[in-house]
XYZ file of C-alpha atoms in Angstrom:
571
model
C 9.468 -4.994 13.326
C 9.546 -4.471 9.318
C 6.790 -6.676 8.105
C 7.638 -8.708 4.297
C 4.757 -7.717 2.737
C 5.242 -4.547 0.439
C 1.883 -2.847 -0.430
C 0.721 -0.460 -3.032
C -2.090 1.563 -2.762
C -3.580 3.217 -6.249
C -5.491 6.324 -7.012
C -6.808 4.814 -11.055
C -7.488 7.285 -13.377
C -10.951 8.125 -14.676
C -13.068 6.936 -18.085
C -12.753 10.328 -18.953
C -10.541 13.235 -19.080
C -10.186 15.829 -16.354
C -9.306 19.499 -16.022
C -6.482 19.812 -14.055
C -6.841 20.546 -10.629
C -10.589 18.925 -10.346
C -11.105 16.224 -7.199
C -10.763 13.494 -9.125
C -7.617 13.852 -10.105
C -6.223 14.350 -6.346
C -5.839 11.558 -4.152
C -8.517 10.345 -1.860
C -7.825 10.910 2.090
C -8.907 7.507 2.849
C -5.708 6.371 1.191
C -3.193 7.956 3.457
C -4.960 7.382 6.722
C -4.823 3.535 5.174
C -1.185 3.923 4.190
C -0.414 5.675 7.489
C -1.726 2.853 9.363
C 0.148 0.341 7.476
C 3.251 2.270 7.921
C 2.806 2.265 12.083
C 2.551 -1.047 11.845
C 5.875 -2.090 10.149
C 4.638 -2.751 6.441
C 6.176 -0.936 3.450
C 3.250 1.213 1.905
C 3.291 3.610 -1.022
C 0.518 5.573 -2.745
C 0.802 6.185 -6.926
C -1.826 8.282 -8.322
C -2.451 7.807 -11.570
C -4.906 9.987 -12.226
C -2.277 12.719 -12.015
C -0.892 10.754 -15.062
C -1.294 12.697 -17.786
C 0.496 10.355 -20.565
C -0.677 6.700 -20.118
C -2.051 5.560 -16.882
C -1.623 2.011 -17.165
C 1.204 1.807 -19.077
C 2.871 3.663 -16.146
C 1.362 1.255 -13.954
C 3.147 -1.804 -15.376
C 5.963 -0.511 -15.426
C 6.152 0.861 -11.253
C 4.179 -3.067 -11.016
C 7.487 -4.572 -12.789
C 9.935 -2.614 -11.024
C 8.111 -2.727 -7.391
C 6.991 -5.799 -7.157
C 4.582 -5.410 -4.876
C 2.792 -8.310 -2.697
C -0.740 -6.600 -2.857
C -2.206 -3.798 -4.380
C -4.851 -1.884 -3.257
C -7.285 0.358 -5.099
C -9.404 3.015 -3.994
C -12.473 2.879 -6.745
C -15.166 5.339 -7.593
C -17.259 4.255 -10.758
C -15.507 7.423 -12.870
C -12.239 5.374 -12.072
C -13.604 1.342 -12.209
C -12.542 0.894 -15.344
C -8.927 1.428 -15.050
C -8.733 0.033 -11.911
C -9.956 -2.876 -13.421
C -7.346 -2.862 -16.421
C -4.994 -2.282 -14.014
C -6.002 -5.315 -12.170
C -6.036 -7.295 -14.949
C -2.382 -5.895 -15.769
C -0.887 -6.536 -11.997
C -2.024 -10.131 -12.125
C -0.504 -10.986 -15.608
C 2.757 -9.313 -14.231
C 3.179 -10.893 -10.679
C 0.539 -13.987 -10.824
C 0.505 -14.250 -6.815
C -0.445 -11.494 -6.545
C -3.452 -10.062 -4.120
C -5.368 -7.018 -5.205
C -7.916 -5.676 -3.476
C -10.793 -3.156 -3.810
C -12.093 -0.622 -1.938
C -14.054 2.870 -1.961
C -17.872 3.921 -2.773
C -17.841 1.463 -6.147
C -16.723 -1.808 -4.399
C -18.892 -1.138 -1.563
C -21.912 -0.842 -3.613
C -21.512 -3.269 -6.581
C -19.377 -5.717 -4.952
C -20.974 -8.777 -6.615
C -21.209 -6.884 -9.927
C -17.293 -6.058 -9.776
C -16.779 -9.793 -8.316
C -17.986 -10.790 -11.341
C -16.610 -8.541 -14.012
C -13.046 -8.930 -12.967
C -12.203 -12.001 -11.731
C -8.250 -11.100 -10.346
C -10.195 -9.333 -7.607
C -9.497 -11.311 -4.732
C -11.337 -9.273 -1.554
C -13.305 -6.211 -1.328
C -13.053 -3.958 1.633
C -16.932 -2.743 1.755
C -17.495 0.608 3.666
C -14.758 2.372 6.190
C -11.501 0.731 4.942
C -8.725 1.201 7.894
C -9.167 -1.456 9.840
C -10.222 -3.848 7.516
C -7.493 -3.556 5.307
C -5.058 -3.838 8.202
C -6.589 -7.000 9.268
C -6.460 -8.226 6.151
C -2.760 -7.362 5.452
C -1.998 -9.208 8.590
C -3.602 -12.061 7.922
C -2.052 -12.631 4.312
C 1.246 -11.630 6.232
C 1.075 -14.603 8.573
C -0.408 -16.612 5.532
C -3.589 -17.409 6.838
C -5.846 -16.384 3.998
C -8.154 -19.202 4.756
C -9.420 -17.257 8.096
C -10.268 -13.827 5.995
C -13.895 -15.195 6.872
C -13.254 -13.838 10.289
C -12.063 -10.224 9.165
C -15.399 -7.887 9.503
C -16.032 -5.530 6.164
C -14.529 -8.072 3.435
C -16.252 -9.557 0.501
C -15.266 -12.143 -1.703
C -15.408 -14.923 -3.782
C -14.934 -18.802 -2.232
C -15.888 -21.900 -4.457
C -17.729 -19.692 -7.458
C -19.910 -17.887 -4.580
C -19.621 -14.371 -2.946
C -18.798 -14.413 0.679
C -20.052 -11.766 2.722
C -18.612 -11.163 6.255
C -20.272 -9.148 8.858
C -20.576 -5.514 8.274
C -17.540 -3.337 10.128
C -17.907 -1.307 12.582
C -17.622 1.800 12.429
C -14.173 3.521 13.924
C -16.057 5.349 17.458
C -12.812 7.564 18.227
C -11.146 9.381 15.166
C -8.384 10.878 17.214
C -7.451 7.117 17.410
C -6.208 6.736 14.208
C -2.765 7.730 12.687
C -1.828 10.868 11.875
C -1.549 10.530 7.857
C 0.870 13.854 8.196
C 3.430 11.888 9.698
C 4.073 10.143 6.675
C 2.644 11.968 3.646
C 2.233 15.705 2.595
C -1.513 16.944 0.871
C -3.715 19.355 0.903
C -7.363 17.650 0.793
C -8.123 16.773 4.450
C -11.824 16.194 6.739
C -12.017 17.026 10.316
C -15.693 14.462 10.340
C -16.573 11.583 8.415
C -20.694 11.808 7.234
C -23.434 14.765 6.958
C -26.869 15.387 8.537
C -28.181 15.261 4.922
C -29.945 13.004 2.864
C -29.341 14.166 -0.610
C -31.122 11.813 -2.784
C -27.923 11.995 -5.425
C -25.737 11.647 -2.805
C -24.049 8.049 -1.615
C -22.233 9.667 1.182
C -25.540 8.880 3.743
C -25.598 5.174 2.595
C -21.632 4.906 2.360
C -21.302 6.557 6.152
C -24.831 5.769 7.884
C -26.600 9.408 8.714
C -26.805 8.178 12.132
C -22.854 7.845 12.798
C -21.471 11.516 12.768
C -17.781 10.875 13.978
C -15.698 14.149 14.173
C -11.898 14.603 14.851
C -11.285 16.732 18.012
C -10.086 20.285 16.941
C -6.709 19.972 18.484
C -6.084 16.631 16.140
C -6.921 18.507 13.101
C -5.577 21.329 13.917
C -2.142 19.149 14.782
C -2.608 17.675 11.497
C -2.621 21.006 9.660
C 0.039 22.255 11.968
C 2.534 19.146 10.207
C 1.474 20.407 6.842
C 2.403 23.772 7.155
C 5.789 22.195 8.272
C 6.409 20.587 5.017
C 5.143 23.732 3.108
C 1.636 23.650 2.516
C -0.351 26.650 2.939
C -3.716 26.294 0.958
C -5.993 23.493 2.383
C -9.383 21.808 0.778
C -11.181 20.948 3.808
C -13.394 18.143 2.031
C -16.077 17.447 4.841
C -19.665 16.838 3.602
C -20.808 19.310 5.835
C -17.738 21.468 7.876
C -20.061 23.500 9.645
C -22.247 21.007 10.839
C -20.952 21.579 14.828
C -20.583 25.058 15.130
C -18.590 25.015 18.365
C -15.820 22.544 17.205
C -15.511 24.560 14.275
C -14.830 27.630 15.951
C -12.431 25.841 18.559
C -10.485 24.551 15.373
C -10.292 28.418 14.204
C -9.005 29.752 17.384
C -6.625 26.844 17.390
C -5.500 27.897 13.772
C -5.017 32.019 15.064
C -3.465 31.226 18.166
C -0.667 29.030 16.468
C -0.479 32.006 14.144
C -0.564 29.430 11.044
C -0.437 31.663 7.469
C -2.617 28.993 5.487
C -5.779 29.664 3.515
C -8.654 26.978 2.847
C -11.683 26.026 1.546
C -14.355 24.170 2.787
C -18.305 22.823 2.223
C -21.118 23.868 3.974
C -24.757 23.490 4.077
C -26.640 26.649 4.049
C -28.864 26.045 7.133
C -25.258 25.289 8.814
C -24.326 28.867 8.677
C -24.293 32.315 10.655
C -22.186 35.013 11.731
C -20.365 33.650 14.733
C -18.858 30.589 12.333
C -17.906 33.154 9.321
C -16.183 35.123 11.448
C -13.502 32.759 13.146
C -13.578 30.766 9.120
C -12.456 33.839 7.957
C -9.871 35.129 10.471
C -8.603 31.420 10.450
C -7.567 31.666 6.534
C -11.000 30.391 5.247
C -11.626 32.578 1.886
C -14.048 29.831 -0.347
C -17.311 28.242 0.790
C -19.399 25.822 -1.161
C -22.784 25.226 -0.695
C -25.486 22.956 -2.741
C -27.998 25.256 -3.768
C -29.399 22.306 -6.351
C -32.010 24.270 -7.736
C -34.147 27.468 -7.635
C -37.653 25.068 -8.055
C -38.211 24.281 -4.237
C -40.475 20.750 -5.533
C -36.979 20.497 -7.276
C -35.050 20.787 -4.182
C -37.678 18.384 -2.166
C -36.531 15.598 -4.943
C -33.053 16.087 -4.550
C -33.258 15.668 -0.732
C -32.856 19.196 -0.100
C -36.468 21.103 1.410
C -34.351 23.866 2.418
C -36.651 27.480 2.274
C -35.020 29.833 -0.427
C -34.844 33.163 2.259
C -32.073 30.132 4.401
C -30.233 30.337 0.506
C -30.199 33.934 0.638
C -29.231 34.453 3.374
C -26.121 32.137 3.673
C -24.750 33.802 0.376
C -25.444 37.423 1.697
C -23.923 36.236 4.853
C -20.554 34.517 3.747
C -19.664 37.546 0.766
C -20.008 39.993 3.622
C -17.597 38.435 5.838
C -15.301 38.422 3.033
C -15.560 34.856 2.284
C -15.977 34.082 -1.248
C -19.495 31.836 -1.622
C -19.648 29.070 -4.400
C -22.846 27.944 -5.534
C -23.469 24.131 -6.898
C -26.355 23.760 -9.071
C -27.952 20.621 -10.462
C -30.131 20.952 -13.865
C -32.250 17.781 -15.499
C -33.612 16.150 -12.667
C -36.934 14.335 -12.166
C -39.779 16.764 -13.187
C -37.311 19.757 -14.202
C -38.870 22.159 -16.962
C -38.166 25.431 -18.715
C -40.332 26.722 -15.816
C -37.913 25.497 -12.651
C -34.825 26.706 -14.857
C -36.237 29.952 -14.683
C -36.845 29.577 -11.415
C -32.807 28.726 -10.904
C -31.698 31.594 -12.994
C -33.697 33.743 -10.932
C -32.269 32.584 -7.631
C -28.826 32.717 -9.416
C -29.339 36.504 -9.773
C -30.501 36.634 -6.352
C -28.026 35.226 -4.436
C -25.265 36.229 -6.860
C -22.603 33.570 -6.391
C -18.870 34.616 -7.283
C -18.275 31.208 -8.453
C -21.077 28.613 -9.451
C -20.459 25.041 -10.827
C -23.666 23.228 -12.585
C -23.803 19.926 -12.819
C -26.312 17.132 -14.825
C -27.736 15.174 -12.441
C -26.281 11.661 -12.406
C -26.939 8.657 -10.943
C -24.526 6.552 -9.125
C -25.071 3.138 -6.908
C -25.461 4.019 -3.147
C -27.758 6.904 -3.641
C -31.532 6.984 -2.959
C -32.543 7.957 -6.851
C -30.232 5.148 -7.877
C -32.366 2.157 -5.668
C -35.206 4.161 -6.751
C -34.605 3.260 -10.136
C -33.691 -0.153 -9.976
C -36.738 -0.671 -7.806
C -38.864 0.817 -10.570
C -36.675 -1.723 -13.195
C -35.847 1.179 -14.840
C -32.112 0.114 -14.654
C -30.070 -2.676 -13.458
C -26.308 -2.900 -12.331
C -25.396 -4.379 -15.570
C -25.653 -0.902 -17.220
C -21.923 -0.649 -15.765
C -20.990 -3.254 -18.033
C -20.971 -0.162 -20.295
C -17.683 1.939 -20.584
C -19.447 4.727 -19.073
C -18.461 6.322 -15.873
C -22.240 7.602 -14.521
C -25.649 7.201 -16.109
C -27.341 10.566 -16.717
C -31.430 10.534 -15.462
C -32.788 12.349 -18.620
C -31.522 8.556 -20.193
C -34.698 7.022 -18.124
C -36.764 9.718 -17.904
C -39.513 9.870 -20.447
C -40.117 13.667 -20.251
C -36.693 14.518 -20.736
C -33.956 14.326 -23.454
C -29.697 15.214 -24.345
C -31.117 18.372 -26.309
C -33.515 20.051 -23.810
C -30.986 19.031 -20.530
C -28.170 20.385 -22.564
C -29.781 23.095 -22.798
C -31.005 24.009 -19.456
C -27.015 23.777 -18.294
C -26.197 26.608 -21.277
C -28.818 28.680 -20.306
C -27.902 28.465 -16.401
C -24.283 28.959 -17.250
C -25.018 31.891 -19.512
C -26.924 33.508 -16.900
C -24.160 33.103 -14.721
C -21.265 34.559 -16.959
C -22.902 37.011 -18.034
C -23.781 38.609 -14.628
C -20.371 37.651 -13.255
C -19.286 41.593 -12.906
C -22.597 42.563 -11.592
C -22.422 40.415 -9.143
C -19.064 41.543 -8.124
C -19.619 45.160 -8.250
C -22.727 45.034 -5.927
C -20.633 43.232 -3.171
C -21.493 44.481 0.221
C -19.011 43.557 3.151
C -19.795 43.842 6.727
C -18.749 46.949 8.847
C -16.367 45.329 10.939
C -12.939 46.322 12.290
C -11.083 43.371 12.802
C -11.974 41.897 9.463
C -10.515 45.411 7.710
C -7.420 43.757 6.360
C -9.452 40.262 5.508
C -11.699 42.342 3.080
C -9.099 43.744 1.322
C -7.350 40.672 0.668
C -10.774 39.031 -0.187
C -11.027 42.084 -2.329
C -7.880 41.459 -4.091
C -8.107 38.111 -4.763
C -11.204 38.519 -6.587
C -9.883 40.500 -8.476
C -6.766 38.567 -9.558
C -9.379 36.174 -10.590
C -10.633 38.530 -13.144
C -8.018 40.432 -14.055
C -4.906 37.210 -14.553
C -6.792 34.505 -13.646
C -9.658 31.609 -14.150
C -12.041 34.619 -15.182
C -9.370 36.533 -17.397
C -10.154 36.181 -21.089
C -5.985 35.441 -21.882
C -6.469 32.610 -19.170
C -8.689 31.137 -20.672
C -11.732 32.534 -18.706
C -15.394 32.219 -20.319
C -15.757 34.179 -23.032
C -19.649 35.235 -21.923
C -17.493 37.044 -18.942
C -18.117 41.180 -19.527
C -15.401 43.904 -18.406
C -12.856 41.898 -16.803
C -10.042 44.821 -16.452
C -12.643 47.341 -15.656
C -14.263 44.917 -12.975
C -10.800 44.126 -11.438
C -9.522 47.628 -11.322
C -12.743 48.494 -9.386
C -12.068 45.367 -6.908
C -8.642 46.488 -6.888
C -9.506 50.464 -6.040
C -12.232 49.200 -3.367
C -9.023 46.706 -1.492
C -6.950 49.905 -1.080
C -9.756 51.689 0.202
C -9.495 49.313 3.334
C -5.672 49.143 3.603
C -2.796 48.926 2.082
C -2.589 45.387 0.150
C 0.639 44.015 -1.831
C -1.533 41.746 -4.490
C -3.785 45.185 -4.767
C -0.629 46.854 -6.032
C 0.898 44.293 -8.077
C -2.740 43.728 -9.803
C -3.175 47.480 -10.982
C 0.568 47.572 -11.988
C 0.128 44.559 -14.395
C -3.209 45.857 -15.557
C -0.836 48.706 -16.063
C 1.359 46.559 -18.126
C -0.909 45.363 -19.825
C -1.580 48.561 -21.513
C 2.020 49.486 -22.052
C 1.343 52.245 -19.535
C 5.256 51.148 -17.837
C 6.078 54.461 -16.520
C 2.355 54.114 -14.208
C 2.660 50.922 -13.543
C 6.646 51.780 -11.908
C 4.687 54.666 -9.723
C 1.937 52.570 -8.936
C 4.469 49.404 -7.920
C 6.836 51.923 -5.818
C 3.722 52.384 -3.897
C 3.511 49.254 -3.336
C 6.898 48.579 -1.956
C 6.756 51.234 0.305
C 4.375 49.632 2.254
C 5.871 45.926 1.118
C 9.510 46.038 0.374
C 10.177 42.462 0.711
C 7.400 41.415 -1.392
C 8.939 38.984 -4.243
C 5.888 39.304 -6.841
C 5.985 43.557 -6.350
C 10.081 43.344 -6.503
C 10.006 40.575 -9.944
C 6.553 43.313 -11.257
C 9.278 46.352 -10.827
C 11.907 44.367 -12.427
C 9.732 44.002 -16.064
C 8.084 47.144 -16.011
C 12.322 49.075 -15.865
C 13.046 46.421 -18.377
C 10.551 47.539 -20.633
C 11.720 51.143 -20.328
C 15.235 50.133 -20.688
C 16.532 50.970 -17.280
C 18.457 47.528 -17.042
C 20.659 48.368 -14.393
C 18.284 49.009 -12.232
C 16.057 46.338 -12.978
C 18.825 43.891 -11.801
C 18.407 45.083 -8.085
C 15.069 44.071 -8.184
C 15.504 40.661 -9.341
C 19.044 39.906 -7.960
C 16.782 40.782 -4.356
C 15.613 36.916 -4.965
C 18.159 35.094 -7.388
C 17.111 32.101 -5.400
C 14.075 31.276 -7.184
C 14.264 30.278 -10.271
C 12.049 32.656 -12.604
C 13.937 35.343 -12.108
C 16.794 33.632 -14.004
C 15.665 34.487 -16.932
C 15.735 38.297 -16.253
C 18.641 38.525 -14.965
C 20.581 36.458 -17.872
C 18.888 38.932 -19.842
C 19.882 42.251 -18.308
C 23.516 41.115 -17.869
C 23.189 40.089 -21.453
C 22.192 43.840 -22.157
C 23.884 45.832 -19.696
C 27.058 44.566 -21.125
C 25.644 45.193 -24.513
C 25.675 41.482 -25.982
């Protein structure tokens, strides 16, 4: 039966401004498990994201508030994003006085009474796992019978100027047991578990899940989920578990799953290096994984032993020499200014850096956020107090209460770790060494290639925008390119040395070098649109046609073939 209540469910945007593509601007799982739950059960649920807003964010959210209407709102809230949530908030309640908005997410769960107090049109929090509570709650205010929300397990709240607490949730036991959120929305950022065997002392996930309650998804219900993706055309997957390799077994039963339903998707994932060996890497790979992350933190190992992380450095070296060799490419996340760092443990990561040579490397300033073990430290130690986000900030750097550190010198550690990186970027490439395996022959060449289209036309690619510290971009992509072919014959291996090709005006090589590609990919739309430009730049516009008119169904090659018609007839 179609409940009356119509509910909203918000992704705010963050304090400050994103690069497109980064997490936070993608909507958080949690959101459409909670809207697919809702929708099973007969209400009327949307998701908005508005940190995919790139105009105004609120002024886009009064205006779907005035037009919606909706009965309650709820917001998923992370402290980058509590600040338009809050204006937002403040914005729904002037609009529709009656009504409910709720909070929930790692920010609610941890400074409940703080947000409580700073914006009053909350009326509940969800605090922790938010599925069940919410749905509780939804019924209740359904039936009207607010006044028994003291029952509901997980909310808090404020009654007669005090904040109520209910009794903590627990904990959803059976994953599989929960809605498919595929049946009713299409993403690309999904978890087969829900918390990690780590305690990462910057990390709220241990607090936010409990390290004790590892719950996992059985392989066949992810792998269903994934299967209803691919249905609605998605083929690249973030796989956003805190640890994905944490049981081996289920991981490899997922891959298997993944090859035997002969899915063509690609994914990424996070791993823990002490999570990792060759049995896992090698169903990953042949499943469609081709990018691993893993937090390296720091080359110091008393650096690593603050962060939560007393993980040997031979483990780190061997997980990256591991994953490049299986043709996976390895990410490497690196945190700089934390308690006790000095010119001496940046050295220490720039040396590891060049030892385990990452193909991609983030490095972050370590930050504190409520939930995590350096945060409580802190406020234990009245070095800070939850009014600090009272401030329009969306994190609180440590080098702000540590003594022995300052903006300059932390700045500067993150230059020098990012120079060091950039500027061995093609060395590291060039020395990669793949494992001698026969299966994996046509996975290494398209691991090969792809690395290569990073340097060559994409995030690496000084026209793209790629760091300008990179060295020998062309030179290090034709090399990738050469060493793809030398395993088999690969389309984007082609394509990539034609355009480099192109690039250089060299049209007539890069038509030979494309007709080698199509004889070995004649169907291939990029190779076909590739052949198309190069004849067009040699004037052969008649025969450029055939190559585009091969796939007048997509719209970019339009434009090519408006302008060879516009030539051929001499216009």
């Amino acid at each position: 039966m179609k409940k009356q209540k119509k509910i909203l469910l918000v992704n705010p945007s963050c304090l400050d401004a994103r690069i497109s593509g980064e997490d936070a601007g993608v909507v958080p799982i949690g959101l459409y498990y909670i809207g697919a739950l809702l929708i099973e059960n007969g209400f009327d649920a949307n998701i908005i994201n508005l940190a995919g807003n790139k105009d105004d964010p609120l002024k886009a959210f009064k205006k779907l508030i005035t037009t919606e209407q909706p009965d309650i709102i709820g917001f998923s809230v992370i402290n980058p994003n509590r600040w338009n949530a809050m204006d937002c908030a403040r914005a729904a309640r002037q609009i529709k006085p009656d009504i409910t908005i709720v909070f929930g997410g790692p920010a609610p769960t941890f400074l409940a009474d703080h947000l409580l107090r700073a914006c009053p049109d909350i009326d509940f929090i969800v605090a922790g796992e938010g599925e069940i509570t919410f749905l509780e709650l939804v019924i209740e205010l359904e039936n009207r019978r607010d006044s028994s929300c003291e029952n509901i397990d997980g909310l808090v709240f404020k009654k007669n100027n005090r904040i109520v607490r209910t009794s903590s949730r627990h904990l959803v036991e059976k994953l599989d047991t929960l809605v498919h959120p595929s049946k009713y929305f299409v993403y690309q950022h999904l978890a087969m578990s829900r918390g990690c065997p780590g305690k990462c002392t910057f990390c709220g996930s241990p607090k936010f899940w409990g390290n004790s309650n590892l719950r996992f998804h059985s392989p066949k219900w992810f792998a269903d989920e994934i299967q209803t993706l691919v249905k609605n055309n998605v083929t690249h997957f973030y796989i956003s578990d805190d640890t994905f390799t944490m049981d081996k077994q289920r991981v490899i039963e997922f891959c298997n799953l993944i090859i035997d339903r002969k899915l063509d998707i690609t994914w990424n994932a996070i791993s823990r290096v002490d999570y990792i060996d060759e049995d896992i890497l090698f169903s990953m790979r042949k499943a469609g994984c081709i990018h691993l992350s893993f937090g390296v933190e720091s080359g110091s190992e008393k650096i690593r032993k603050t962060l939560g992380k007393p993980i040997k450095q031979e483990k780190i070296i061997k997980a990256f020499s591991l994953t490049t060799s299986y043709g996976i490419l390895p990410r490497a996340y690196f945190i700089y200014g934390s308690p006790g760092e000095t010119d001496k443990t940046i050295q220490e990561s720039r040396d590891l850096l060049n030892t385990i040579k990452p193909l991609s490397a983030i490095f972050y300033m370590l930050v504190l956020f409520p939930g995590t073990h350096l945060y409580q430290s802190a406020v234990q130690k009245h070095l800070v107090t939850d009014d600090v986000w009272h401030q329009k900030i969306e994190d609180l750097p440590w080098f702000e209460i540590d003594d022995l550190l300052d903006f300059t010198k932390v700045k500067a550690f993150g230059d020098g770790l990012r120079s060091e990186f950039y500027n061995n970027l093609d060395t590291f490439a060039k020395k990669i060494e793949l494992a001698d395996i026969k299966e994996l022959i046509p996975f290494h060449a398209d691991f090969l290639s792809r690395l290569a289209m990073t340097f060559s036309h994409g995030e690496y690619a000084g026209e793209y925008g790629g760091d300008t510290r990179i060295k020998n971009q062309d030179k290090t992509a034709k090399l990738l390119y050469d060493r793809a072919l030398s395993y088999t014959p690969n389309a984007r291996s082609f394509l990539g040395l034609a355009m480099l090709l192109q690039k250089q005006r060299r049209f007539d090589q890069a038509i030979s070098m494309l007709e080698k590609g199509l004889d070995h990919s004649p169907e291939n739309k990029n190779l076909n649109i590739c052949m198309g430009v190069s004849l067009m730049n040699t004037g052969r516009f008649k025969t450029a046609l055939k190559f585009f008119e091969k796939f007048n169904e997509h719209p970019e090659t339009n434009q090519y073939i408006n302008i060879c018609h516009q030539k051929i007839s001499g216009h």
